[in-house]
Amino acid sequence: MRGHPQEAFKPIPVRRGEGLLGRAAFALRMVVDLQLLTCTRFLAPRLAQWQGAVLDVGCGEMPFRGLLGAGARYTGIDVPAASDFGMARHPEVLPFDGVSIPFGDGHFDHVLCTEVLEHAEAPEALVAEMRRVLKPGGTLLITVPFAARVHHAPHDYHRFTRFRLARLLDGFAEVSVEERGDDLAVLANKLIVIGMRLARPELALLWRLPALLVLAPVAGVALAVAHGSLWGGWGSPMDPLGYGAEARKGPA
């Protein structure tokens, strides 16, 4: 593709370090990273209840592994070119081609797929594979962004509405989709991203620094309002940060 804009900066990989310091750093990031905050709020109560064999598709650096219950047995898979997405390779992560999951039918009790489908060239095929490796009665959890800038270019292909996401999950017996965040969270998120772009040290700051000084307090107020809205439901869910979906596979 000719003439497409270059990605100004890559997203910061989501990492959840060990111990008190790692948990504190993760919690601090969620104060400003509203995509991560809303994903975690959607996933945490559900993952805590999972038992048995769990597959994390496109697991990256496995940031949500620590949310699983004690009875869960975790397996993470990701594409070999994880560095294209800013991810460090981990010896526990198994490689796959991004479509064909290297396990037999009905192998897992649960499947997790967070912020991955927008990077899948054939999301229908990947969802079909996740359904195939689930046991009857097994659960699939998915999160996808909606109001998000182009990221990990050129491997960014889709934005899903709740209706498209539900259609992707047509083959499941039970499907529920919910919004993550609202228009106030989207506004705060956009202002923070603009601030990060203006603060890049390798760029001339002659005009960017004054703009950043003006933007910073506005973004701070917007962030505080967004957090209030996430708890109080002040904003409109018709313009969310993204969606979370839960689906259950029917009997064989």
JSON list of C-alpha atoms in Angstrom, two decimals:
[
{"chain": "A", "resi": 1, "resn": "MET", "atom": "CA", "xyz": [0.00, 0.00, 0.00]},
{"chain": "A", "resi": 2, "resn": "ARG", "atom": "CA", "xyz": [1.48, 3.35, -1.07]},
{"chain": "A", "resi": 3, "resn": "GLY", "atom": "CA", "xyz": [1.13, 6.58, 0.82]},
{"chain": "A", "resi": 4, "resn": "HIS", "atom": "CA", "xyz": [-0.17, 5.14, 4.06]},
{"chain": "A", "resi": 5, "resn": "PRO", "atom": "CA", "xyz": [0.77, 7.10, 7.20]},
{"chain": "A", "resi": 6, "resn": "GLN", "atom": "CA", "xyz": [3.52, 5.73, 9.39]},
{"chain": "A", "resi": 7, "resn": "GLU", "atom": "CA", "xyz": [2.77, 4.61, 12.93]},
{"chain": "A", "resi": 8, "resn": "ALA", "atom": "CA", "xyz": [4.11, 7.35, 15.21]},
{"chain": "A", "resi": 9, "resn": "PHE", "atom": "CA", "xyz": [4.87, 5.00, 18.10]},
{"chain": "A", "resi": 10, "resn": "LYS", "atom": "CA", "xyz": [4.13, 1.42, 19.00]},
{"chain": "A", "resi": 11, "resn": "PRO", "atom": "CA", "xyz": [1.85, 0.53, 21.92]},
{"chain": "A", "resi": 12, "resn": "ILE", "atom": "CA", "xyz": [3.68, -0.27, 25.13]},
{"chain": "A", "resi": 13, "resn": "PRO", "atom": "CA", "xyz": [3.54, -4.06, 25.63]},
{"chain": "A", "resi": 14, "resn": "VAL", "atom": "CA", "xyz": [1.28, -5.16, 28.46]},
{"chain": "A", "resi": 15, "resn": "ARG", "atom": "CA", "xyz": [3.37, -6.83, 31.14]},
{"chain": "A", "resi": 16, "resn": "ARG", "atom": "CA", "xyz": [2.40, -7.99, 34.61]},
{"chain": "A", "resi": 17, "resn": "GLY", "atom": "CA", "xyz": [5.51, -8.45, 36.70]},
{"chain": "A", "resi": 18, "resn": "GLU", "atom": "CA", "xyz": [5.88, -10.79, 39.64]},
{"chain": "A", "resi": 19, "resn": "GLY", "atom": "CA", "xyz": [5.57, -9.75, 43.26]},
{"chain": "A", "resi": 20, "resn": "LEU", "atom": "CA", "xyz": [4.30, -6.59, 44.91]},
{"chain": "A", "resi": 21, "resn": "LEU", "atom": "CA", "xyz": [6.29, -4.25, 42.64]},
{"chain": "A", "resi": 22, "resn": "GLY", "atom": "CA", "xyz": [4.96, -5.92, 39.49]},
{"chain": "A", "resi": 23, "resn": "ARG", "atom": "CA", "xyz": [1.36, -5.73, 40.71]},
{"chain": "A", "resi": 24, "resn": "ALA", "atom": "CA", "xyz": [1.82, -2.09, 41.71]},
{"chain": "A", "resi": 25, "resn": "ALA", "atom": "CA", "xyz": [3.25, -1.18, 38.29]},
{"chain": "A", "resi": 26, "resn": "PHE", "atom": "CA", "xyz": [0.33, -2.92, 36.57]},
{"chain": "A", "resi": 27, "resn": "ALA", "atom": "CA", "xyz": [-2.19, -1.11, 38.76]},
{"chain": "A", "resi": 28, "resn": "LEU", "atom": "CA", "xyz": [-0.48, 2.23, 38.13]},
{"chain": "A", "resi": 29, "resn": "ARG", "atom": "CA", "xyz": [-0.59, 1.67, 34.38]},
{"chain": "A", "resi": 30, "resn": "MET", "atom": "CA", "xyz": [-4.33, 1.05, 34.56]},
{"chain": "A", "resi": 31, "resn": "VAL", "atom": "CA", "xyz": [-4.80, 4.56, 35.96]},
{"chain": "A", "resi": 32, "resn": "VAL", "atom": "CA", "xyz": [-3.82, 6.05, 32.58]},
{"chain": "A", "resi": 33, "resn": "ASP", "atom": "CA", "xyz": [-4.33, 3.09, 30.21]},
{"chain": "A", "resi": 34, "resn": "LEU", "atom": "CA", "xyz": [-8.11, 2.89, 30.03]},
{"chain": "A", "resi": 35, "resn": "GLN", "atom": "CA", "xyz": [-8.08, 0.15, 27.40]},
{"chain": "A", "resi": 36, "resn": "LEU", "atom": "CA", "xyz": [-6.13, -2.06, 29.80]},
{"chain": "A", "resi": 37, "resn": "LEU", "atom": "CA", "xyz": [-8.31, -1.04, 32.75]},
{"chain": "A", "resi": 38, "resn": "THR", "atom": "CA", "xyz": [-11.56, -1.94, 31.01]},
{"chain": "A", "resi": 39, "resn": "CYS", "atom": "CA", "xyz": [-10.14, -5.21, 29.67]},
{"chain": "A", "resi": 40, "resn": "THR", "atom": "CA", "xyz": [-9.03, -6.18, 33.17]},
{"chain": "A", "resi": 41, "resn": "ARG", "atom": "CA", "xyz": [-12.36, -5.23, 34.71]},
{"chain": "A", "resi": 42, "resn": "PHE", "atom": "CA", "xyz": [-14.15, -7.40, 32.16]},
{"chain": "A", "resi": 43, "resn": "LEU", "atom": "CA", "xyz": [-11.79, -10.38, 32.47]},
{"chain": "A", "resi": 44, "resn": "ALA", "atom": "CA", "xyz": [-10.87, -10.53, 36.17]},
{"chain": "A", "resi": 45, "resn": "PRO", "atom": "CA", "xyz": [-14.12, -11.86, 37.72]},
{"chain": "A", "resi": 46, "resn": "ARG", "atom": "CA", "xyz": [-14.55, -14.39, 34.91]},
{"chain": "A", "resi": 47, "resn": "LEU", "atom": "CA", "xyz": [-10.98, -15.69, 34.83]},
{"chain": "A", "resi": 48, "resn": "ALA", "atom": "CA", "xyz": [-10.98, -16.11, 38.61]},
{"chain": "A", "resi": 49, "resn": "GLN", "atom": "CA", "xyz": [-13.71, -18.76, 38.22]},
{"chain": "A", "resi": 50, "resn": "TRP", "atom": "CA", "xyz": [-11.98, -20.80, 35.50]},
{"chain": "A", "resi": 51, "resn": "GLN", "atom": "CA", "xyz": [-10.73, -24.28, 36.32]},
{"chain": "A", "resi": 52, "resn": "GLY", "atom": "CA", "xyz": [-9.04, -26.87, 34.13]},
{"chain": "A", "resi": 53, "resn": "ALA", "atom": "CA", "xyz": [-7.12, -26.43, 30.87]},
{"chain": "A", "resi": 54, "resn": "VAL", "atom": "CA", "xyz": [-6.94, -22.83, 29.61]},
{"chain": "A", "resi": 55, "resn": "LEU", "atom": "CA", "xyz": [-5.61, -21.67, 26.22]},
{"chain": "A", "resi": 56, "resn": "ASP", "atom": "CA", "xyz": [-4.54, -18.04, 25.74]},
{"chain": "A", "resi": 57, "resn": "VAL", "atom": "CA", "xyz": [-4.54, -17.29, 21.99]},
{"chain": "A", "resi": 58, "resn": "GLY", "atom": "CA", "xyz": [-2.17, -14.47, 21.00]},
{"chain": "A", "resi": 59, "resn": "CYS", "atom": "CA", "xyz": [-0.99, -14.31, 24.60]},
{"chain": "A", "resi": 60, "resn": "GLY", "atom": "CA", "xyz": [1.87, -11.82, 24.13]},
{"chain": "A", "resi": 61, "resn": "GLU", "atom": "CA", "xyz": [3.67, -11.60, 27.46]},
{"chain": "A", "resi": 62, "resn": "MET", "atom": "CA", "xyz": [0.82, -13.38, 29.29]},
{"chain": "A", "resi": 63, "resn": "PRO", "atom": "CA", "xyz": [-0.37, -10.37, 31.35]},
{"chain": "A", "resi": 64, "resn": "PHE", "atom": "CA", "xyz": [-3.70, -11.94, 32.35]},
{"chain": "A", "resi": 65, "resn": "ARG", "atom": "CA", "xyz": [-2.32, -15.29, 33.46]},
{"chain": "A", "resi": 66, "resn": "GLY", "atom": "CA", "xyz": [-2.19, -14.07, 37.04]},
{"chain": "A", "resi": 67, "resn": "LEU", "atom": "CA", "xyz": [-5.96, -13.49, 37.07]},
{"chain": "A", "resi": 68, "resn": "LEU", "atom": "CA", "xyz": [-6.69, -17.21, 36.72]},
{"chain": "A", "resi": 69, "resn": "GLY", "atom": "CA", "xyz": [-7.87, -19.33, 39.61]},
{"chain": "A", "resi": 70, "resn": "ALA", "atom": "CA", "xyz": [-5.56, -21.78, 41.35]},
{"chain": "A", "resi": 71, "resn": "GLY", "atom": "CA", "xyz": [-7.13, -24.75, 39.56]},
{"chain": "A", "resi": 72, "resn": "ALA", "atom": "CA", "xyz": [-6.38, -23.48, 36.05]},
{"chain": "A", "resi": 73, "resn": "ARG", "atom": "CA", "xyz": [-3.69, -25.07, 33.85]},
{"chain": "A", "resi": 74, "resn": "TYR", "atom": "CA", "xyz": [-2.38, -22.39, 31.48]},
{"chain": "A", "resi": 75, "resn": "THR", "atom": "CA", "xyz": [-1.10, -22.70, 27.89]},
{"chain": "A", "resi": 76, "resn": "GLY", "atom": "CA", "xyz": [-0.15, -19.64, 25.83]},
{"chain": "A", "resi": 77, "resn": "ILE", "atom": "CA", "xyz": [0.32, -19.51, 22.05]},
{"chain": "A", "resi": 78, "resn": "ASP", "atom": "CA", "xyz": [1.42, -16.67, 19.79]},
{"chain": "A", "resi": 79, "resn": "VAL", "atom": "CA", "xyz": [2.88, -16.02, 16.36]},
{"chain": "A", "resi": 80, "resn": "PRO", "atom": "CA", "xyz": [6.66, -16.43, 16.07]},
{"chain": "A", "resi": 81, "resn": "ALA", "atom": "CA", "xyz": [7.07, -12.81, 14.92]},
{"chain": "A", "resi": 82, "resn": "ALA", "atom": "CA", "xyz": [6.05, -11.48, 18.34]},
{"chain": "A", "resi": 83, "resn": "SER", "atom": "CA", "xyz": [8.70, -8.77, 18.03]},
{"chain": "A", "resi": 84, "resn": "ASP", "atom": "CA", "xyz": [6.58, -7.15, 15.28]},
{"chain": "A", "resi": 85, "resn": "PHE", "atom": "CA", "xyz": [4.09, -6.43, 18.08]},
{"chain": "A", "resi": 86, "resn": "GLY", "atom": "CA", "xyz": [6.71, -5.28, 20.58]},
{"chain": "A", "resi": 87, "resn": "MET", "atom": "CA", "xyz": [6.54, -8.52, 22.57]},
{"chain": "A", "resi": 88, "resn": "ALA", "atom": "CA", "xyz": [9.47, -10.30, 24.12]},
{"chain": "A", "resi": 89, "resn": "ARG", "atom": "CA", "xyz": [9.52, -14.04, 23.43]},
{"chain": "A", "resi": 90, "resn": "HIS", "atom": "CA", "xyz": [8.97, -16.32, 26.41]},
{"chain": "A", "resi": 91, "resn": "PRO", "atom": "CA", "xyz": [10.06, -19.97, 26.43]},
{"chain": "A", "resi": 92, "resn": "GLU", "atom": "CA", "xyz": [6.66, -21.08, 27.74]},
{"chain": "A", "resi": 93, "resn": "VAL", "atom": "CA", "xyz": [4.79, -19.58, 24.78]},
{"chain": "A", "resi": 94, "resn": "LEU", "atom": "CA", "xyz": [4.12, -22.05, 21.97]},
{"chain": "A", "resi": 95, "resn": "PRO", "atom": "CA", "xyz": [4.29, -20.82, 18.36]},
{"chain": "A", "resi": 96, "resn": "PHE", "atom": "CA", "xyz": [1.39, -21.00, 15.90]},
{"chain": "A", "resi": 97, "resn": "ASP", "atom": "CA", "xyz": [0.69, -19.48, 12.50]},
{"chain": "A", "resi": 98, "resn": "GLY", "atom": "CA", "xyz": [-2.06, -17.14, 13.64]},
{"chain": "A", "resi": 99, "resn": "VAL", "atom": "CA", "xyz": [-4.89, -19.34, 12.34]},
{"chain": "A", "resi": 100, "resn": "SER", "atom": "CA", "xyz": [-4.41, -23.09, 12.90]},
{"chain": "A", "resi": 101, "resn": "ILE", "atom": "CA", "xyz": [-4.27, -23.91, 16.61]},
{"chain": "A", "resi": 102, "resn": "PRO", "atom": "CA", "xyz": [-1.92, -26.89, 17.15]},
{"chain": "A", "resi": 103, "resn": "PHE", "atom": "CA", "xyz": [-4.19, -28.91, 19.47]},
{"chain": "A", "resi": 104, "resn": "GLY", "atom": "CA", "xyz": [-6.88, -31.51, 18.93]},
{"chain": "A", "resi": 105, "resn": "ASP", "atom": "CA", "xyz": [-10.62, -31.07, 19.04]},
{"chain": "A", "resi": 106, "resn": "GLY", "atom": "CA", "xyz": [-12.10, -30.40, 22.47]},
{"chain": "A", "resi": 107, "resn": "HIS", "atom": "CA", "xyz": [-8.70, -30.10, 24.17]},
{"chain": "A", "resi": 108, "resn": "PHE", "atom": "CA", "xyz": [-9.41, -27.09, 26.43]},
{"chain": "A", "resi": 109, "resn": "ASP", "atom": "CA", "xyz": [-11.98, -26.19, 29.05]},
{"chain": "A", "resi": 110, "resn": "HIS", "atom": "CA", "xyz": [-11.62, -22.47, 28.34]},
{"chain": "A", "resi": 111, "resn": "VAL", "atom": "CA", "xyz": [-10.07, -20.18, 25.70]},
{"chain": "A", "resi": 112, "resn": "LEU", "atom": "CA", "xyz": [-8.95, -16.56, 26.14]},
{"chain": "A", "resi": 113, "resn": "CYS", "atom": "CA", "xyz": [-8.25, -14.11, 23.30]},
{"chain": "A", "resi": 114, "resn": "THR", "atom": "CA", "xyz": [-7.52, -10.49, 24.25]},
{"chain": "A", "resi": 115, "resn": "GLU", "atom": "CA", "xyz": [-6.98, -7.62, 21.78]},
{"chain": "A", "resi": 116, "resn": "VAL", "atom": "CA", "xyz": [-6.02, -10.06, 19.00]},
{"chain": "A", "resi": 117, "resn": "LEU", "atom": "CA", "xyz": [-8.87, -10.35, 16.49]},
{"chain": "A", "resi": 118, "resn": "GLU", "atom": "CA", "xyz": [-8.20, -6.91, 15.01]},
{"chain": "A", "resi": 119, "resn": "HIS", "atom": "CA", "xyz": [-4.79, -8.26, 13.95]},
{"chain": "A", "resi": 120, "resn": "ALA", "atom": "CA", "xyz": [-6.14, -11.48, 12.41]},
{"chain": "A", "resi": 121, "resn": "GLU", "atom": "CA", "xyz": [-6.43, -11.37, 8.62]},
{"chain": "A", "resi": 122, "resn": "ALA", "atom": "CA", "xyz": [-9.15, -14.05, 8.81]},
{"chain": "A", "resi": 123, "resn": "PRO", "atom": "CA", "xyz": [-10.94, -13.58, 12.15]},
{"chain": "A", "resi": 124, "resn": "GLU", "atom": "CA", "xyz": [-13.73, -16.01, 11.20]},
{"chain": "A", "resi": 125, "resn": "ALA", "atom": "CA", "xyz": [-11.18, -18.80, 10.72]},
{"chain": "A", "resi": 126, "resn": "LEU", "atom": "CA", "xyz": [-9.46, -18.05, 14.03]},
{"chain": "A", "resi": 127, "resn": "VAL", "atom": "CA", "xyz": [-12.77, -18.01, 15.93]},
{"chain": "A", "resi": 128, "resn": "ALA", "atom": "CA", "xyz": [-13.69, -21.33, 14.31]},
{"chain": "A", "resi": 129, "resn": "GLU", "atom": "CA", "xyz": [-10.38, -22.80, 15.50]},
{"chain": "A", "resi": 130, "resn": "MET", "atom": "CA", "xyz": [-10.94, -21.55, 19.04]},
{"chain": "A", "resi": 131, "resn": "ARG", "atom": "CA", "xyz": [-14.39, -23.13, 19.03]},
{"chain": "A", "resi": 132, "resn": "ARG", "atom": "CA", "xyz": [-12.93, -26.40, 17.68]},
{"chain": "A", "resi": 133, "resn": "VAL", "atom": "CA", "xyz": [-10.40, -26.81, 20.50]},
{"chain": "A", "resi": 134, "resn": "LEU", "atom": "CA", "xyz": [-12.99, -26.05, 23.19]},
{"chain": "A", "resi": 135, "resn": "LYS", "atom": "CA", "xyz": [-14.72, -28.88, 25.01]},
{"chain": "A", "resi": 136, "resn": "PRO", "atom": "CA", "xyz": [-18.53, -28.92, 24.84]},
{"chain": "A", "resi": 137, "resn": "GLY", "atom": "CA", "xyz": [-19.72, -26.49, 27.49]},
{"chain": "A", "resi": 138, "resn": "GLY", "atom": "CA", "xyz": [-16.37, -24.67, 27.41]},
{"chain": "A", "resi": 139, "resn": "THR", "atom": "CA", "xyz": [-16.10, -20.89, 27.59]},
{"chain": "A", "resi": 140, "resn": "LEU", "atom": "CA", "xyz": [-14.46, -18.38, 25.26]},
{"chain": "A", "resi": 141, "resn": "LEU", "atom": "CA", "xyz": [-13.58, -14.85, 26.40]},
{"chain": "A", "resi": 142, "resn": "ILE", "atom": "CA", "xyz": [-12.67, -12.21, 23.82]},
{"chain": "A", "resi": 143, "resn": "THR", "atom": "CA", "xyz": [-11.83, -8.52, 24.05]},
{"chain": "A", "resi": 144, "resn": "VAL", "atom": "CA", "xyz": [-11.43, -6.23, 21.04]},
{"chain": "A", "resi": 145, "resn": "PRO", "atom": "CA", "xyz": [-10.83, -2.47, 20.70]},
{"chain": "A", "resi": 146, "resn": "PHE", "atom": "CA", "xyz": [-13.26, -0.17, 18.95]},
{"chain": "A", "resi": 147, "resn": "ALA", "atom": "CA", "xyz": [-12.07, 3.42, 19.47]},
{"chain": "A", "resi": 148, "resn": "ALA", "atom": "CA", "xyz": [-8.37, 2.78, 18.99]},
{"chain": "A", "resi": 149, "resn": "ARG", "atom": "CA", "xyz": [-5.73, 4.28, 16.74]},
{"chain": "A", "resi": 150, "resn": "VAL", "atom": "CA", "xyz": [-4.02, 2.18, 14.10]},
{"chain": "A", "resi": 151, "resn": "HIS", "atom": "CA", "xyz": [-1.46, 0.12, 15.99]},
{"chain": "A", "resi": 152, "resn": "HIS", "atom": "CA", "xyz": [1.18, -2.46, 15.12]},
{"chain": "A", "resi": 153, "resn": "ALA", "atom": "CA", "xyz": [0.94, -1.33, 11.50]},
{"chain": "A", "resi": 154, "resn": "PRO", "atom": "CA", "xyz": [0.61, -2.87, 9.00]},
{"chain": "A", "resi": 155, "resn": "HIS", "atom": "CA", "xyz": [-0.91, -5.75, 11.02]},
{"chain": "A", "resi": 156, "resn": "ASP", "atom": "CA", "xyz": [-4.10, -3.91, 11.98]},
{"chain": "A", "resi": 157, "resn": "TYR", "atom": "CA", "xyz": [-7.08, -4.99, 9.90]},
{"chain": "A", "resi": 158, "resn": "HIS", "atom": "CA", "xyz": [-10.41, -4.58, 11.72]},
{"chain": "A", "resi": 159, "resn": "ARG", "atom": "CA", "xyz": [-12.60, -2.72, 14.19]},
{"chain": "A", "resi": 160, "resn": "PHE", "atom": "CA", "xyz": [-15.64, -4.67, 15.41]},
{"chain": "A", "resi": 161, "resn": "THR", "atom": "CA", "xyz": [-19.02, -3.36, 16.53]},
{"chain": "A", "resi": 162, "resn": "ARG", "atom": "CA", "xyz": [-20.98, -5.40, 19.07]},
{"chain": "A", "resi": 163, "resn": "PHE", "atom": "CA", "xyz": [-23.14, -6.66, 16.20]},
{"chain": "A", "resi": 164, "resn": "ARG", "atom": "CA", "xyz": [-20.20, -7.89, 14.11]},
{"chain": "A", "resi": 165, "resn": "LEU", "atom": "CA", "xyz": [-18.66, -9.53, 17.17]},
{"chain": "A", "resi": 166, "resn": "ALA", "atom": "CA", "xyz": [-21.92, -11.34, 17.94]},
{"chain": "A", "resi": 167, "resn": "ARG", "atom": "CA", "xyz": [-22.11, -12.52, 14.31]},
{"chain": "A", "resi": 168, "resn": "LEU", "atom": "CA", "xyz": [-18.56, -13.91, 14.54]},
{"chain": "A", "resi": 169, "resn": "LEU", "atom": "CA", "xyz": [-19.71, -15.99, 17.50]},
{"chain": "A", "resi": 170, "resn": "ASP", "atom": "CA", "xyz": [-22.84, -17.37, 15.82]},
{"chain": "A", "resi": 171, "resn": "GLY", "atom": "CA", "xyz": [-21.57, -20.94, 16.16]},
{"chain": "A", "resi": 172, "resn": "PHE", "atom": "CA", "xyz": [-21.71, -20.82, 19.98]},
{"chain": "A", "resi": 173, "resn": "ALA", "atom": "CA", "xyz": [-24.74, -21.78, 22.03]},
{"chain": "A", "resi": 174, "resn": "GLU", "atom": "CA", "xyz": [-24.64, -18.76, 24.37]},
{"chain": "A", "resi": 175, "resn": "VAL", "atom": "CA", "xyz": [-23.15, -15.37, 23.54]},
{"chain": "A", "resi": 176, "resn": "SER", "atom": "CA", "xyz": [-23.08, -12.11, 25.48]},
{"chain": "A", "resi": 177, "resn": "VAL", "atom": "CA", "xyz": [-21.35, -8.91, 24.40]},
{"chain": "A", "resi": 178, "resn": "GLU", "atom": "CA", "xyz": [-20.79, -5.81, 26.53]},
{"chain": "A", "resi": 179, "resn": "GLU", "atom": "CA", "xyz": [-19.21, -2.43, 25.98]},
{"chain": "A", "resi": 180, "resn": "ARG", "atom": "CA", "xyz": [-15.90, -1.55, 27.59]},
{"chain": "A", "resi": 181, "resn": "GLY", "atom": "CA", "xyz": [-15.96, 2.11, 28.52]},
{"chain": "A", "resi": 182, "resn": "ASP", "atom": "CA", "xyz": [-17.88, 4.99, 26.97]},
{"chain": "A", "resi": 183, "resn": "ASP", "atom": "CA", "xyz": [-17.41, 8.23, 25.04]},
{"chain": "A", "resi": 184, "resn": "LEU", "atom": "CA", "xyz": [-15.90, 10.03, 28.05]},
{"chain": "A", "resi": 185, "resn": "ALA", "atom": "CA", "xyz": [-13.27, 7.30, 28.37]},
{"chain": "A", "resi": 186, "resn": "VAL", "atom": "CA", "xyz": [-12.63, 7.53, 24.61]},
{"chain": "A", "resi": 187, "resn": "LEU", "atom": "CA", "xyz": [-12.05, 11.29, 24.90]},
{"chain": "A", "resi": 188, "resn": "ALA", "atom": "CA", "xyz": [-9.58, 10.87, 27.76]},
{"chain": "A", "resi": 189, "resn": "ASN", "atom": "CA", "xyz": [-7.81, 8.05, 25.95]},
{"chain": "A", "resi": 190, "resn": "LYS", "atom": "CA", "xyz": [-7.38, 10.18, 22.80]},
{"chain": "A", "resi": 191, "resn": "LEU", "atom": "CA", "xyz": [-5.99, 13.12, 24.77]},
{"chain": "A", "resi": 192, "resn": "ILE", "atom": "CA", "xyz": [-3.47, 10.86, 26.52]},
{"chain": "A", "resi": 193, "resn": "VAL", "atom": "CA", "xyz": [-2.33, 9.38, 23.20]},
{"chain": "A", "resi": 194, "resn": "ILE", "atom": "CA", "xyz": [-1.90, 12.88, 21.73]},
{"chain": "A", "resi": 195, "resn": "GLY", "atom": "CA", "xyz": [0.12, 13.86, 24.77]},
{"chain": "A", "resi": 196, "resn": "MET", "atom": "CA", "xyz": [2.37, 10.83, 24.36]},
{"chain": "A", "resi": 197, "resn": "ARG", "atom": "CA", "xyz": [2.96, 11.74, 20.72]},
{"chain": "A", "resi": 198, "resn": "LEU", "atom": "CA", "xyz": [3.78, 15.36, 21.58]},
{"chain": "A", "resi": 199, "resn": "ALA", "atom": "CA", "xyz": [6.20, 14.25, 24.31]},
{"chain": "A", "resi": 200, "resn": "ARG", "atom": "CA", "xyz": [8.36, 12.08, 22.06]},
{"chain": "A", "resi": 201, "resn": "PRO", "atom": "CA", "xyz": [11.93, 13.21, 22.84]},
{"chain": "A", "resi": 202, "resn": "GLU", "atom": "CA", "xyz": [13.29, 12.63, 19.33]},
{"chain": "A", "resi": 203, "resn": "LEU", "atom": "CA", "xyz": [10.99, 15.27, 17.86]},
{"chain": "A", "resi": 204, "resn": "ALA", "atom": "CA", "xyz": [11.60, 19.03, 17.82]},
{"chain": "A", "resi": 205, "resn": "LEU", "atom": "CA", "xyz": [9.78, 20.44, 20.83]},
{"chain": "A", "resi": 206, "resn": "LEU", "atom": "CA", "xyz": [9.77, 24.12, 19.77]},
{"chain": "A", "resi": 207, "resn": "TRP", "atom": "CA", "xyz": [6.01, 24.10, 19.27]},
{"chain": "A", "resi": 208, "resn": "ARG", "atom": "CA", "xyz": [5.19, 20.72, 20.76]},
{"chain": "A", "resi": 209, "resn": "LEU", "atom": "CA", "xyz": [6.30, 21.53, 24.29]},
{"chain": "A", "resi": 210, "resn": "PRO", "atom": "CA", "xyz": [3.94, 24.53, 24.70]},
{"chain": "A", "resi": 211, "resn": "ALA", "atom": "CA", "xyz": [1.13, 22.45, 23.21]},
{"chain": "A", "resi": 212, "resn": "LEU", "atom": "CA", "xyz": [1.90, 19.66, 25.67]},
{"chain": "A", "resi": 213, "resn": "LEU", "atom": "CA", "xyz": [1.86, 22.08, 28.61]},
{"chain": "A", "resi": 214, "resn": "VAL", "atom": "CA", "xyz": [-1.62, 23.23, 27.56]},
{"chain": "A", "resi": 215, "resn": "LEU", "atom": "CA", "xyz": [-2.86, 19.71, 26.89]},
{"chain": "A", "resi": 216, "resn": "ALA", "atom": "CA", "xyz": [-1.59, 18.06, 30.09]},
{"chain": "A", "resi": 217, "resn": "PRO", "atom": "CA", "xyz": [-4.07, 19.61, 32.57]},
{"chain": "A", "resi": 218, "resn": "VAL", "atom": "CA", "xyz": [-6.96, 19.14, 30.13]},
{"chain": "A", "resi": 219, "resn": "ALA", "atom": "CA", "xyz": [-6.03, 15.47, 29.74]},
{"chain": "A", "resi": 220, "resn": "GLY", "atom": "CA", "xyz": [-5.75, 15.12, 33.52]},
{"chain": "A", "resi": 221, "resn": "VAL", "atom": "CA", "xyz": [-9.27, 16.46, 34.04]},
{"chain": "A", "resi": 222, "resn": "ALA", "atom": "CA", "xyz": [-10.61, 14.26, 31.22]},
{"chain": "A", "resi": 223, "resn": "LEU", "atom": "CA", "xyz": [-8.94, 11.22, 32.80]},
{"chain": "A", "resi": 224, "resn": "ALA", "atom": "CA", "xyz": [-10.50, 11.94, 36.19]},
{"chain": "A", "resi": 225, "resn": "VAL", "atom": "CA", "xyz": [-13.93, 12.36, 34.57]},
{"chain": "A", "resi": 226, "resn": "ALA", "atom": "CA", "xyz": [-13.42, 9.12, 32.62]},
{"chain": "A", "resi": 227, "resn": "HIS", "atom": "CA", "xyz": [-12.68, 7.17, 35.80]},
{"chain": "A", "resi": 228, "resn": "GLY", "atom": "CA", "xyz": [-15.79, 8.61, 37.39]},
{"chain": "A", "resi": 229, "resn": "SER", "atom": "CA", "xyz": [-17.80, 7.67, 34.32]},
{"chain": "A", "resi": 230, "resn": "LEU", "atom": "CA", "xyz": [-16.48, 4.10, 34.31]},
{"chain": "A", "resi": 231, "resn": "TRP", "atom": "CA", "xyz": [-17.79, 3.65, 37.84]},
{"chain": "A", "resi": 232, "resn": "GLY", "atom": "CA", "xyz": [-20.87, 5.85, 37.63]},
{"chain": "A", "resi": 233, "resn": "GLY", "atom": "CA", "xyz": [-22.06, 5.24, 34.07]},
{"chain": "A", "resi": 234, "resn": "TRP", "atom": "CA", "xyz": [-22.19, 8.92, 33.04]},
{"chain": "A", "resi": 235, "resn": "GLY", "atom": "CA", "xyz": [-21.15, 8.51, 29.40]},
{"chain": "A", "resi": 236, "resn": "SER", "atom": "CA", "xyz": [-22.65, 6.94, 26.31]},
{"chain": "A", "resi": 237, "resn": "PRO", "atom": "CA", "xyz": [-21.91, 3.24, 25.69]},
{"chain": "A", "resi": 238, "resn": "MET", "atom": "CA", "xyz": [-22.64, 3.74, 22.00]},
{"chain": "A", "resi": 239, "resn": "ASP", "atom": "CA", "xyz": [-19.08, 5.07, 21.57]},
{"chain": "A", "resi": 240, "resn": "PRO", "atom": "CA", "xyz": [-16.98, 2.67, 23.68]},
{"chain": "A", "resi": 241, "resn": "LEU", "atom": "CA", "xyz": [-13.29, 1.98, 23.93]},
{"chain": "A", "resi": 242, "resn": "GLY", "atom": "CA", "xyz": [-14.00, -1.61, 22.94]},
{"chain": "A", "resi": 243, "resn": "TYR", "atom": "CA", "xyz": [-16.04, -4.71, 23.66]},
{"chain": "A", "resi": 244, "resn": "GLY", "atom": "CA", "xyz": [-15.83, -7.86, 25.71]},
{"chain": "A", "resi": 245, "resn": "ALA", "atom": "CA", "xyz": [-17.59, -11.04, 24.68]},
{"chain": "A", "resi": 246, "resn": "GLU", "atom": "CA", "xyz": [-18.28, -14.29, 26.51]},
{"chain": "A", "resi": 247, "resn": "ALA", "atom": "CA", "xyz": [-19.43, -17.36, 24.58]},
{"chain": "A", "resi": 248, "resn": "ARG", "atom": "CA", "xyz": [-20.19, -20.93, 25.60]},
{"chain": "A", "resi": 249, "resn": "LYS", "atom": "CA", "xyz": [-19.82, -23.89, 23.28]},
{"chain": "A", "resi": 250, "resn": "GLY", "atom": "CA", "xyz": [-22.90, -26.07, 22.97]},
{"chain": "A", "resi": 251, "resn": "PRO", "atom": "CA", "xyz": [-23.05, -29.83, 23.44]},
{"chain": "A", "resi": 252, "resn": "ALA", "atom": "CA", "xyz": [-21.44, -32.07, 20.87]}
]
